[in-house]
Short mmCIF file of C-alpha atoms and ligand atoms in Angstrom, two decimals:
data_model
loop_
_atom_site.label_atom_id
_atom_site.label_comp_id
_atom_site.label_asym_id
_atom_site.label_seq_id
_atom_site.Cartn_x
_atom_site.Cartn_y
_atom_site.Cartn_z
CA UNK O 1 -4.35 31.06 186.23
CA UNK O 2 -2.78 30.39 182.55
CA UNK O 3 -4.95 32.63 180.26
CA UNK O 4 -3.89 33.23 176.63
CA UNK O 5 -4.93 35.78 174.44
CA UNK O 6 -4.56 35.52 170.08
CA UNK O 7 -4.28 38.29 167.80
CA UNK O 8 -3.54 39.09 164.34
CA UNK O 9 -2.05 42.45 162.71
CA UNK O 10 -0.89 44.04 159.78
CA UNK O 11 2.99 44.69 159.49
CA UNK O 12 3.48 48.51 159.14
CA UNK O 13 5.03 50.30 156.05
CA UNK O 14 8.19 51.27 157.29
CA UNK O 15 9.00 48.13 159.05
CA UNK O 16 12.36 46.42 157.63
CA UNK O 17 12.10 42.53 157.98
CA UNK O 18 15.12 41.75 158.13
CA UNK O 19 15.09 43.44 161.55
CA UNK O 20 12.54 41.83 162.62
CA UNK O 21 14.02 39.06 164.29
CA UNK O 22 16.30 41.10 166.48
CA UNK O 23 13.27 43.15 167.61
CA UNK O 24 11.73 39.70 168.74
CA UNK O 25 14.36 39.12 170.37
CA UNK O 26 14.07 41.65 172.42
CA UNK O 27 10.58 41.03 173.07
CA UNK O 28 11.27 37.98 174.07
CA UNK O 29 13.14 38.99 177.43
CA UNK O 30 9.98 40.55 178.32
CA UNK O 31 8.06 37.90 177.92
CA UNK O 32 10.66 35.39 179.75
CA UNK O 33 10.85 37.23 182.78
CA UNK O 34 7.65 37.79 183.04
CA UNK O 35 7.15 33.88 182.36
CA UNK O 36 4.92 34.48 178.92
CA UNK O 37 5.50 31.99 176.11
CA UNK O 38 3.83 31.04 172.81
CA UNK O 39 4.65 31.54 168.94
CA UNK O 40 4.58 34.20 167.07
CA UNK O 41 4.23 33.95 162.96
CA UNK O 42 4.97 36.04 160.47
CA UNK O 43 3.47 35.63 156.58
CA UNK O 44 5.07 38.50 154.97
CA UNK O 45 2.28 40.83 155.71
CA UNK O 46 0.44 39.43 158.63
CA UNK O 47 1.36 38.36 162.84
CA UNK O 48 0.17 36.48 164.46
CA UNK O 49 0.64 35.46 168.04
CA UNK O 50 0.08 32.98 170.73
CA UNK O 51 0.50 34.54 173.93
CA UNK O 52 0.40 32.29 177.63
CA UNK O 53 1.12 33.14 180.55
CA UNK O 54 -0.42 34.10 184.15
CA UNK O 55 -2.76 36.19 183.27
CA UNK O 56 -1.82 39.80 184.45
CA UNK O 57 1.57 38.89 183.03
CA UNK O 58 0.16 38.09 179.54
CA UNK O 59 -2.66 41.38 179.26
CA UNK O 60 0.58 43.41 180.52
CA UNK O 61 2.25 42.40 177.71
CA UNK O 62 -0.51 42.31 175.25
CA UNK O 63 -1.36 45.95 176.10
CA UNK O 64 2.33 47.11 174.95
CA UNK O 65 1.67 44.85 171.45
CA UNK O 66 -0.86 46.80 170.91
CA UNK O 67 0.50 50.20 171.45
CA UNK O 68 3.12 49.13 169.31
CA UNK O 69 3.61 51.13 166.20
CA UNK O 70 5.66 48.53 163.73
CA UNK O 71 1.83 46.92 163.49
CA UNK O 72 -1.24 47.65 162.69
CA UNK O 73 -5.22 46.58 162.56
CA UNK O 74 -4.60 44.50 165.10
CA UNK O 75 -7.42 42.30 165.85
CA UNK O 76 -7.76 39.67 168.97
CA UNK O 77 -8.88 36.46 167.84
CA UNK O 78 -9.20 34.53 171.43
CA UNK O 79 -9.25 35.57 174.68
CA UNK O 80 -9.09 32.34 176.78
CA UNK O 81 -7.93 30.02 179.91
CA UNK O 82 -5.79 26.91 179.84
CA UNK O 83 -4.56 23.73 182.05
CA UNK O 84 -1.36 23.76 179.96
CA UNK O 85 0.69 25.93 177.80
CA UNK O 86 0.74 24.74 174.22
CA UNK O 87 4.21 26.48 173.53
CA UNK O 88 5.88 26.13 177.12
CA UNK O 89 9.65 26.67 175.60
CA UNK O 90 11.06 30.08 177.14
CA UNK O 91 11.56 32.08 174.27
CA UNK O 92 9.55 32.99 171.43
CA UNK O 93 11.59 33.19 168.69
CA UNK O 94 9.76 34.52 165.23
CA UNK O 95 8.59 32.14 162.60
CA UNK O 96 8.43 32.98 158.81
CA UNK O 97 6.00 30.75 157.48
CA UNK O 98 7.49 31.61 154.25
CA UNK O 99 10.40 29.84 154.73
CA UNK O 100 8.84 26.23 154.86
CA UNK O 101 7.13 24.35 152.16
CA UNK O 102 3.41 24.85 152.20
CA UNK O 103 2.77 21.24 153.21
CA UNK O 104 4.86 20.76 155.94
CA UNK O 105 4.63 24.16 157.37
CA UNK O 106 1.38 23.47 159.66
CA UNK O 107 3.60 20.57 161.34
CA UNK O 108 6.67 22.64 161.43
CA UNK O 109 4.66 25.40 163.46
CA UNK O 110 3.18 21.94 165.79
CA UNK O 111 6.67 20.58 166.64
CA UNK O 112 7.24 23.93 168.32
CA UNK O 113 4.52 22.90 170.52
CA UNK O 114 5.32 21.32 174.12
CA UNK O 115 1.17 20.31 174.90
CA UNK O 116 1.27 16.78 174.70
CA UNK O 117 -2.20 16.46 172.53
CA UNK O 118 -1.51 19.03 170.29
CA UNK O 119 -4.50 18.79 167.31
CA UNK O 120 -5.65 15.25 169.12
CA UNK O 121 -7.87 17.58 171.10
CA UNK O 122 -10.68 20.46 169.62
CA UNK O 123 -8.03 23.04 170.96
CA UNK O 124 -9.61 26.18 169.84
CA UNK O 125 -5.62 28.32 169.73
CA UNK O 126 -4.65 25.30 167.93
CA UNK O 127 -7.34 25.69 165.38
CA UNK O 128 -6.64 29.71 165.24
CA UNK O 129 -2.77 28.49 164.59
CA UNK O 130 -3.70 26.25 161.68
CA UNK O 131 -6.54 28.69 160.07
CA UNK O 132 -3.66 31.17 159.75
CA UNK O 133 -1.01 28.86 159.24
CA UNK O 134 -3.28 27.30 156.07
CA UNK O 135 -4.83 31.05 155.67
CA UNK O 136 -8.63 29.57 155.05
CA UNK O 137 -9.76 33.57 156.39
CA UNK O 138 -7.99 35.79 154.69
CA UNK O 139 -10.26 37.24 153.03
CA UNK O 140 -11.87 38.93 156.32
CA UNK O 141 -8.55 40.78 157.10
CA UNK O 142 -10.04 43.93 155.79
CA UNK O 143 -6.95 46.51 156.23
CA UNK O 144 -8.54 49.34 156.88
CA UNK O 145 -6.66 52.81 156.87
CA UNK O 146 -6.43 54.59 160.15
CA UNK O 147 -9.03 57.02 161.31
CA UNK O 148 -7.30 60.25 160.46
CA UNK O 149 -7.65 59.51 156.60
CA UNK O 150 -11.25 61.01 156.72
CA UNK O 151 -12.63 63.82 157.87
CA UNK O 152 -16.07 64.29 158.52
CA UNK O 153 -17.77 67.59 157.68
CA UNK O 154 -21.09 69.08 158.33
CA UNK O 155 -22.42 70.61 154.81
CA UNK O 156 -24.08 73.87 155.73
CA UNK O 157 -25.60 74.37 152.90
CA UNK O 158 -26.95 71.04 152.94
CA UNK O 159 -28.53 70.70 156.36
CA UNK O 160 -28.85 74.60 157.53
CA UNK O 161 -28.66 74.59 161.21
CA UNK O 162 -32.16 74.70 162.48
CA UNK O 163 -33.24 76.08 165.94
CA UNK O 164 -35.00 73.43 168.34
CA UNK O 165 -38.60 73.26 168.95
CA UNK O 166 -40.79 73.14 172.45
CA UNK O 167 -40.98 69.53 174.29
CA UNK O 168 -43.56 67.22 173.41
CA UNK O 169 -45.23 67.00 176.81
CA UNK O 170 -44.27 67.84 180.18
CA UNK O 171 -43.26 64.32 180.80
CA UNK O 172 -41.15 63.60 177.60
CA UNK O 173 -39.80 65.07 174.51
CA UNK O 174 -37.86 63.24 171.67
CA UNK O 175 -34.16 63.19 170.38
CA UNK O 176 -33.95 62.49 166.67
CA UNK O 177 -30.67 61.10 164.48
CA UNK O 178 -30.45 60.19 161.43
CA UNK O 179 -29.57 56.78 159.97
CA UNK O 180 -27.11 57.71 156.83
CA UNK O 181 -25.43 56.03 153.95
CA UNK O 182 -22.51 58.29 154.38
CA UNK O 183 -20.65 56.59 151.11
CA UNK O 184 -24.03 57.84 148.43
CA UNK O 185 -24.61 60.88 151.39
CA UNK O 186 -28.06 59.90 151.98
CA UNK O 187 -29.97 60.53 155.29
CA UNK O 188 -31.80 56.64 154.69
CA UNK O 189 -34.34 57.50 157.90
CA UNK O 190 -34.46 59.35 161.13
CA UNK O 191 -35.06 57.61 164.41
CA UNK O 192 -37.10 59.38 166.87
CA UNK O 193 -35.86 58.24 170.54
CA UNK O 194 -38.15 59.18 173.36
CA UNK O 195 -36.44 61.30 176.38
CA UNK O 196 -38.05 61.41 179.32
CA UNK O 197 -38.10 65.43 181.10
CA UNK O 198 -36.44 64.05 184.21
CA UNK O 199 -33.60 63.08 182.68
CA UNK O 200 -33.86 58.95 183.24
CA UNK O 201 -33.53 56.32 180.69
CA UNK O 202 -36.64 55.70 179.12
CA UNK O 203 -37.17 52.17 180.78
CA UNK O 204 -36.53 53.67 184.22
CA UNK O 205 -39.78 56.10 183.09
CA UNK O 206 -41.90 53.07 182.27
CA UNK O 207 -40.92 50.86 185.21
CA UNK O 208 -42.44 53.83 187.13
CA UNK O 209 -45.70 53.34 185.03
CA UNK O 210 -48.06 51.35 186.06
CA UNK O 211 -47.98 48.57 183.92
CA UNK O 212 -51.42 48.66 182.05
CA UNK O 213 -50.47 52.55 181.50
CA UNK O 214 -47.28 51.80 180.29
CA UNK O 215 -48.01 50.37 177.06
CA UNK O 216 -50.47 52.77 176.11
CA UNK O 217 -48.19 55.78 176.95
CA UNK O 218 -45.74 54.08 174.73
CA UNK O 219 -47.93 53.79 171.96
CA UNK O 220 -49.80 57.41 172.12
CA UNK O 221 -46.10 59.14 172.66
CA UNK O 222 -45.76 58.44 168.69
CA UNK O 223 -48.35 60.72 167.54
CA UNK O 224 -46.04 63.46 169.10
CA UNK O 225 -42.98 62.14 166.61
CA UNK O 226 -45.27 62.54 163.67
CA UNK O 227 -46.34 66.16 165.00
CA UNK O 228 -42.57 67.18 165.83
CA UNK O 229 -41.08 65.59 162.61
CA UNK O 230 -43.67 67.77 160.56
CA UNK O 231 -42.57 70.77 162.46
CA UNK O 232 -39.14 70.34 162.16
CA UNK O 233 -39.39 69.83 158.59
CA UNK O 234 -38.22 66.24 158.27
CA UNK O 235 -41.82 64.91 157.16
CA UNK O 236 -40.50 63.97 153.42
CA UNK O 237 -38.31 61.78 155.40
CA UNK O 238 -38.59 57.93 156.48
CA UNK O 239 -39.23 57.85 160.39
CA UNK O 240 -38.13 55.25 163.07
CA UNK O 241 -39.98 55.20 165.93
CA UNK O 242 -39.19 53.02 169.03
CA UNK O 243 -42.15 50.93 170.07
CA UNK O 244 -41.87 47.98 172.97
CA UNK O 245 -43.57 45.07 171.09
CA UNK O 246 -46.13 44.39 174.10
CA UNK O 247 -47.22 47.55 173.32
CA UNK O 248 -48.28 46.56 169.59
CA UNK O 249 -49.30 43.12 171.16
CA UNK O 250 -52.00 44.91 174.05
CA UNK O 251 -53.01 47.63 173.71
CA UNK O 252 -56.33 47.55 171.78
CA UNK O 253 -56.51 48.86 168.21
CA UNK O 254 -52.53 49.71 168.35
CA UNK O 255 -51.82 49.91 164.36
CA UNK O 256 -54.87 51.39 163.84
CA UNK O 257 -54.30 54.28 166.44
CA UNK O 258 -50.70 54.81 164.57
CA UNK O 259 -52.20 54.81 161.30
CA UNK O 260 -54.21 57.85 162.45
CA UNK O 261 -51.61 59.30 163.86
CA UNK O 262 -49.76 59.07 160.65
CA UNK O 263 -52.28 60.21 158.40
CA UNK O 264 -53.80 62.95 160.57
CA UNK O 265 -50.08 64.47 160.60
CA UNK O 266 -49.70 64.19 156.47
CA UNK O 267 -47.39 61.55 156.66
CA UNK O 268 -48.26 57.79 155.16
CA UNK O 269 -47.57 54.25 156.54
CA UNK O 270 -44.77 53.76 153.73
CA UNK O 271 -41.96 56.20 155.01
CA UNK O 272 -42.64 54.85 159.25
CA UNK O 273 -40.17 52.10 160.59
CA UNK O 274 -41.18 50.28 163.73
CA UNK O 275 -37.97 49.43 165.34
CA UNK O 276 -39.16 47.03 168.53
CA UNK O 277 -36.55 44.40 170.77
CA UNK O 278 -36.17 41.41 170.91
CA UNK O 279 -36.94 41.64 174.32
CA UNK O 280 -40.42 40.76 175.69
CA UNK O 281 -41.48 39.96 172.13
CA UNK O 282 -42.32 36.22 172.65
CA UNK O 283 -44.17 36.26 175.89
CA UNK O 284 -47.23 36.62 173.69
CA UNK O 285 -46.15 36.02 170.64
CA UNK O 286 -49.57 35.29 169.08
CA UNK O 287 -50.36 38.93 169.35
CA UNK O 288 -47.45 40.08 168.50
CA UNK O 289 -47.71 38.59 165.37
CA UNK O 290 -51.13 39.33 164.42
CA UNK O 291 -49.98 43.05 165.15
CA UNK O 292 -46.86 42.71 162.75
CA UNK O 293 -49.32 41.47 160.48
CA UNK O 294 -51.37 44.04 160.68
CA UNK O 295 -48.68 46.45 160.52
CA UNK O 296 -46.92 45.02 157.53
CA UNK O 297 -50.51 44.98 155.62
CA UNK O 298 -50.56 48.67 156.31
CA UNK O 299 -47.21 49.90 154.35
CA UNK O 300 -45.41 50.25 158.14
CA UNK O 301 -42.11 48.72 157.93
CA UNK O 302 -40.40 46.83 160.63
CA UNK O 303 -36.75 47.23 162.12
CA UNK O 304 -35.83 44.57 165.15
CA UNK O 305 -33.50 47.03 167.32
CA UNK O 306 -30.41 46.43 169.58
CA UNK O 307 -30.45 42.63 167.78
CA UNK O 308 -27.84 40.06 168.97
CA UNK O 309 -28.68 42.32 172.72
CA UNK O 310 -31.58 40.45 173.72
CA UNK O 311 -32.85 36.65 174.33
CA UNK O 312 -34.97 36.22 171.35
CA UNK O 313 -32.77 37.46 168.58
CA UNK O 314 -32.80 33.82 166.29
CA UNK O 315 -35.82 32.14 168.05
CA UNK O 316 -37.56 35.58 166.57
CA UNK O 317 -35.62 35.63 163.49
CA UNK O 318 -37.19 32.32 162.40
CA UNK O 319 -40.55 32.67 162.87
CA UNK O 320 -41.08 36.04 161.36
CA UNK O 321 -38.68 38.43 159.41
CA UNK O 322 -38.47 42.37 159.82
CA UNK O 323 -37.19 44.41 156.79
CA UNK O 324 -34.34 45.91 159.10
CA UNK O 325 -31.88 44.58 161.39
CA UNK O 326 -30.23 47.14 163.80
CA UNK O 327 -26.86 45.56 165.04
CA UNK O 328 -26.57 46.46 168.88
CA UNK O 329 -24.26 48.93 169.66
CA UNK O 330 -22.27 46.66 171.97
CA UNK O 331 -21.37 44.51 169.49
CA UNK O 332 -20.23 47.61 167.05
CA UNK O 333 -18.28 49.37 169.57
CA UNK O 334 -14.53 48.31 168.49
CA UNK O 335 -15.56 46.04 166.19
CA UNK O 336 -12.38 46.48 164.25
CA UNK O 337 -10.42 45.83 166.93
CA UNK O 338 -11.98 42.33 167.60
CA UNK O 339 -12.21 38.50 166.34
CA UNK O 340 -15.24 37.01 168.01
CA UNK O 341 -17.66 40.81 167.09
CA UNK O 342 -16.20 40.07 163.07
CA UNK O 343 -17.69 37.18 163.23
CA UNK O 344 -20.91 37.65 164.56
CA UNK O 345 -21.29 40.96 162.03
CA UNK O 346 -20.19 38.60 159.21
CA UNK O 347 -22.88 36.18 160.24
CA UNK O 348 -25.45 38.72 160.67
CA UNK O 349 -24.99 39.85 157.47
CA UNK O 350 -25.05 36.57 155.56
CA UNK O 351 -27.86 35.86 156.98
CA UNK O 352 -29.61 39.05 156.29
CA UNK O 353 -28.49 38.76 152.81
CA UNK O 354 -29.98 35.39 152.09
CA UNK O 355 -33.35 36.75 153.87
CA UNK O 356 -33.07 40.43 152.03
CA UNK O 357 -33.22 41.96 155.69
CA UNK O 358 -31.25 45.46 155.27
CA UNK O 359 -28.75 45.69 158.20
CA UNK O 360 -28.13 49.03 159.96
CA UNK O 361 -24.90 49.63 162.35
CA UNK O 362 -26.45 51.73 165.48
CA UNK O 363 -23.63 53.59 168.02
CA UNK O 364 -21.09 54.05 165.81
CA UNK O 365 -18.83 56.32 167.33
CA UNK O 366 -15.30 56.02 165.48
CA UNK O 367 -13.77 56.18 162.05
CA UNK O 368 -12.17 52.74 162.27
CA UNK O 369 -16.05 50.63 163.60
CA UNK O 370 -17.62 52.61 160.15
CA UNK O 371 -14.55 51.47 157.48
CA UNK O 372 -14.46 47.91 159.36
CA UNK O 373 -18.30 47.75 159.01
CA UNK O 374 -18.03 49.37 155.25
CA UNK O 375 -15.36 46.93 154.31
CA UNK O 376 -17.32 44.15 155.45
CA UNK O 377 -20.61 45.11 153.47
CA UNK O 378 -22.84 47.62 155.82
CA UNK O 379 -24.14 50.45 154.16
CA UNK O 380 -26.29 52.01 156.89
CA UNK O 381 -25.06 54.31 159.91
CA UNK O 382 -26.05 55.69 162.38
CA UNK O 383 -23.94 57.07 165.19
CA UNK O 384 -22.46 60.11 166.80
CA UNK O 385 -19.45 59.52 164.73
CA UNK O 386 -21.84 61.60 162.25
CA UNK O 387 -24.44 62.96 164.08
CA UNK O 388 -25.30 63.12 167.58
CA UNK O 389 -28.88 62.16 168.91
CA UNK O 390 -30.17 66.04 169.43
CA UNK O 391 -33.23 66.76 171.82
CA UNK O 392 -36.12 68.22 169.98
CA UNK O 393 -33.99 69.23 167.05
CA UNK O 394 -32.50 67.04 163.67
CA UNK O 395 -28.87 67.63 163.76
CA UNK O 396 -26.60 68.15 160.87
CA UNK O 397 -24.96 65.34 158.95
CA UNK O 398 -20.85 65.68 159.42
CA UNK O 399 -20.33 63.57 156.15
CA UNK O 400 -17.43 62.13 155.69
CA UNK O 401 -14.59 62.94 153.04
CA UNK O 402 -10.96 61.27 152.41
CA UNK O 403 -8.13 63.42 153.14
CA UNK O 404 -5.43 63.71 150.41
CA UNK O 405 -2.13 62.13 151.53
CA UNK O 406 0.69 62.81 149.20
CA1 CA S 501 -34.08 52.24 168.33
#
């Protein structure tokens, strides 16, 4: 099958140009005998490249571009299948875009094309060609630096290590991590994440449950958050809790039994976050929303968690807005590395800016997701990059600090 993948990168440093066309060259006899075409162009800072090609051929190949050291932030645009190669000429010799005048440079780049249609068509690598050729996105090529420029440090002094307590129950305990601003070095909430004792995810324990006792297990496992947060020490803190949002939606007197829980434990509704999916929260969705009303009159703020993961995510979006996003973690992991996750994060956070929704970054496990995400506007962390979820304990904030390169 023809398959073609798209990227973009950053030239490196050291890289002369003027060799750079003898180093394509040499590509190139790669690529023929392994029958992979396409274009690549060069701005004067940026690749970019069309490969095509059968497809093992073509990720083969792709997976030694991106090893390749002469380049860097390297992000793939399209990933993608084809009747036809749009540059079928063996060879892909380099092409400066530099060297043409601006307005014929986009055809210039098309006559190298052998698809008979070429733009006739809603050709989405054509379209990638021209938005680089014409450079309508440059400002999303955040060049980030790589991830050995910061180190990440746990302050002692700051967050003393602190021994963990006893279980909640028998049944379950809870891990807690913190949700940082690591650029201000402010813990902005902890997120209390239910762990069952036998050591299964938490919705293999409640498809156990019987259904009716699921829900209301859900719901009365908070007061044990507000009881371990106080012993741990973290009650001047803001605290996410997890709830499913049938839970809010059936079980009888819901908020009110939180708001008990909260004040019997000398917390108030102000500093809780109810983080709830998108999942399951429109089967009754006129409960639901009385509950979120009810919630929201009480000072309890709301977080939709593991959003763009679930089937609801815009449906929800428009008919009632929480005061936190939480960007699933699938979207964040490498989300420097890739086109299609850019955009979705971008969009995310337009939106959320228009509707004042603050968006958080959950999983974020290396130094390159957290400066991609930074670059692109997100302020709020939360990952074992800087702190691991920790059973029955809070653990200590590794904060992060730039190294000093001379
Ligand atoms: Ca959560």
């Amino acid at each position: 099958m023809l398959s073609t993948i798209i990227y973009r990168s950053h030239i490196s440093d050291d890289v002369l140009i003027k060799t750079l066309g003898a180093l394509a060259e040499k590509a190139n006899q790669v690529n023929e005998s392994n029958s992979v075409t396409g274009i690549l162009l060069f701005n004067g800072t940026h690749f970019f490249q069309v490969l095509e090609g059968p497809e093992e051929a073509v990720l083969a190949i792709y997976q030694a571009i991106c090893q390749d050291p002469r380049h860097h932030n390297l992000v793939e645009l399209m990933r993608d299948y084809a009747p036809a190669r749009r540059f079928g000429n063996v060879g892909m010799e380099l092409f400066d875009l530099r060297q043409y005048d601006p307005d014929n440079v986009l055809q210039a780049v098309l006559d190298k094309g052998t698809s008979k249609y070429q733009l006739t068509y809603d050709d989405r690598a054509l379209q990638f060609l021209r938005m680089f050729v014409e450079a309508t996105e440059r400002e999303n090529y955040f060049e980030i630096p790589s991830g050995d420029s910061w180190e990440f440090i746990v302050d002692k002094e700051e967050t003393p290590p602190r021994a963990a307590i006893q279980p909640a129950t028998d049944q379950y305990s809870f891990a807690f991590q913190p949700i940082i601003d690591p650029l201000s070095r402010q813990i902005v909430s902890v997120e209390a994440m239910m762990r069952p004792g036998s050591g299964v995810s938490v919705a293999d324990y409640f498809a156990e449950l019987p259904r009716n006792e699921m829900y209301e297990i859900d719901l009365k496992s908070k007061q044990h958050v507000f009881a371990m947060a106080k012993q741990l020490g973290i009650e001047g803190l803001t605290l996410s809790i997890n709830l499913l949002p049938m839970s809010l939606a059936i079980v009888p007197n819901a908020v009110d039994f939180l708001l008990q829980a909260i004040h019997s434990n000398g917390l108030v509704p102000e500093q809780i976050v109810v983080e709830v999916t998108e999942n399951g929260a429109l089967s009754r969705v006129d409960e639901f929303e009385a509950a979120i009303k009810k919630l929201k009159a009480s000072g309890i703020s709301l977080a939709i968690d593991s959003f763009g993961a679930g089937s609801a995510g815009l449906v929800l979006l428009t008919q009632f807005q929480p005061d936190k996003i939480k960007i699933d973690r699938n979207i964040i992991a490498d989300v420097h590395r890739s086109g299609p996750k850019q955009a979705i994060v971008q969009a995310i956070l337009k939106f959320c800016s228009s509707l004042q929704i603050t968006v958080i970054a959950e999983g974020v496990n290396k130094p390159e997701e957290w400066m991609w995400l930074e670059s692109a506007g997100v302020c709020n962390f939360q990952g074992a990059l800087f702190a691991p979820s920790t059973l029955n304990a809070f653990p200590a904030v590794a904060w992060p600090e730039k190294l000093e390169v001379w």
